[in-house]
XYZ file of C-alpha atoms in Angstrom:
157
model
C 0.030 -0.016 -0.234
C 1.088 3.242 -0.482
C 2.681 5.397 2.323
C 0.629 7.604 4.381
C 0.300 11.415 5.365
C -1.223 12.646 8.169
C -2.711 15.700 8.176
C -3.796 18.380 11.053
C -7.490 19.018 10.329
C -9.990 21.474 11.535
C -13.081 19.816 13.225
C -14.904 20.755 10.766
C -13.308 19.285 7.697
C -15.838 16.619 5.816
C -13.080 14.360 5.647
C -13.089 14.061 9.537
C -16.919 13.619 9.438
C -16.740 10.960 7.297
C -14.279 8.480 8.386
C -16.318 9.676 12.169
C -19.535 8.394 10.431
C -17.881 5.143 9.983
C -16.797 4.633 13.317
C -19.781 5.686 14.874
C -22.043 2.941 13.239
C -18.988 0.601 13.752
C -19.287 0.907 16.861
C -23.203 0.988 17.178
C -23.434 -1.947 15.610
C -21.286 -3.242 19.410
C -22.766 -1.307 22.208
C -26.474 0.159 22.904
C -26.150 4.456 22.265
C -25.145 5.223 25.812
C -22.117 3.150 26.105
C -20.741 4.824 23.154
C -18.803 8.066 23.491
C -17.949 10.672 21.173
C -17.070 14.001 21.081
C -19.000 16.688 21.369
C -18.139 19.105 18.302
C -20.697 21.786 19.867
C -18.534 21.899 22.612
C -16.665 25.656 22.884
C -13.794 22.659 24.238
C -13.833 21.526 20.676
C -10.987 23.999 19.528
C -8.179 22.805 22.185
C -9.039 19.240 20.631
C -5.761 18.868 17.803
C -7.332 16.218 14.920
C -5.601 14.622 12.351
C -6.886 12.178 8.972
C -4.485 10.294 8.213
C -4.529 9.539 3.614
C -3.424 7.053 1.346
C -2.656 9.141 -1.730
C -5.335 11.190 -1.691
C -7.951 8.685 -0.629
C -8.885 9.374 3.765
C -8.466 6.007 5.200
C -8.087 7.516 8.980
C -8.510 9.958 12.121
C -7.538 10.109 15.467
C -7.884 13.392 17.937
C -6.346 14.196 21.462
C -7.445 16.820 23.495
C -6.510 17.810 26.922
C -7.481 16.301 30.111
C -5.529 18.706 32.499
C -2.823 19.843 32.316
C -0.686 16.748 32.089
C -3.108 14.518 30.240
C -5.198 13.935 27.143
C -7.025 12.088 25.948
C -7.412 9.876 22.690
C -10.545 10.228 21.034
C -12.079 9.425 18.092
C -9.139 7.586 16.867
C -10.183 4.792 13.713
C -8.693 3.398 10.209
C -10.835 1.737 7.722
C -10.064 -2.171 7.858
C -9.440 -2.288 4.271
C -6.344 -0.460 5.953
C -5.894 -2.223 9.291
C -2.487 -4.554 9.907
C -0.577 -2.986 7.928
C 0.997 -0.050 10.394
C -1.319 2.926 9.456
C -3.161 3.412 12.861
C 0.573 2.920 14.075
C 1.477 5.640 12.145
C -1.181 7.692 13.406
C -1.540 6.629 16.712
C 2.515 7.700 17.048
C 1.441 10.927 14.752
C -0.741 11.880 17.857
C 1.589 10.933 20.848
C 4.427 12.627 19.072
C 2.065 15.838 19.845
C 0.987 15.377 22.830
C 4.576 14.777 24.223
C 5.117 18.236 21.555
C 2.644 20.501 23.767
C 4.353 18.847 26.845
C 2.099 16.594 28.145
C 2.624 14.400 30.677
C 0.616 11.082 29.146
C -2.038 9.868 26.636
C -5.581 8.186 28.207
C -8.042 6.377 26.298
C -11.251 5.095 26.602
C -12.607 1.283 24.341
C -14.608 -1.015 24.869
C -14.529 -4.513 25.749
C -15.935 -5.547 22.471
C -13.129 -4.572 20.573
C -10.114 -7.064 21.515
C -8.624 -6.333 18.434
C -8.194 -2.237 19.775
C -7.376 -3.542 23.051
C -4.400 -5.687 21.956
C -3.329 -2.643 19.859
C -2.993 0.086 22.196
C -1.317 -2.924 24.542
C 1.165 -2.941 22.259
C 2.129 0.031 21.681
C 2.534 0.729 25.074
C -1.065 1.012 27.098
C -1.507 -0.119 29.996
C -4.611 -0.441 31.429
C -6.187 2.109 34.641
C -9.328 2.504 36.423
C -12.336 4.104 34.562
C -12.065 8.244 34.847
C -14.035 11.093 34.020
C -17.385 9.715 31.522
C -16.410 6.476 31.874
C -16.405 5.388 35.266
C -19.478 3.344 35.181
C -19.860 1.611 31.812
C -19.561 -2.186 32.242
C -18.209 -1.963 28.774
C -15.260 0.638 28.913
C -11.673 -0.386 29.249
C -9.556 2.052 30.371
C -5.420 2.690 28.863
C -2.895 5.064 29.905
C 0.476 5.592 28.617
C 3.048 7.835 29.875
C 5.201 9.781 27.845
C 8.850 9.950 28.302
C 11.849 11.179 26.255
C 11.540 8.579 24.115
C 9.367 10.766 21.867
C 10.499 13.529 19.968
């Protein structure tokens, strides 16, 4: 497959919106609506979120975002790679790009939530250095939520 190019995009980007619709449709097959945690694009704090889209040639094939949780931690949100582009390093490149961005912005850790019905996502995050942590924030009390964290060290960048 062709090389992947990762581009910062605004929250209003049409390619981002299309990929998030695919992600939402996928999650809707696995979880009830109350167990799906998206991003409120109407919230003023959406401007603090860094959105990226991964392109193979000119085709958008993946997306992700990081948003500050506090002064030390960001949260990985809306992380998705189209099924045809999984297993070829696209997700790893996308994740590394977002981790490096968080490190550049002086954050110390990346947190995330995934669901217990996504074993491929769980394996991916664990393989990339994420350790399971207690549920936090809006995920507390959600029966399908699993939360993870990765400390960002000097090895990034």
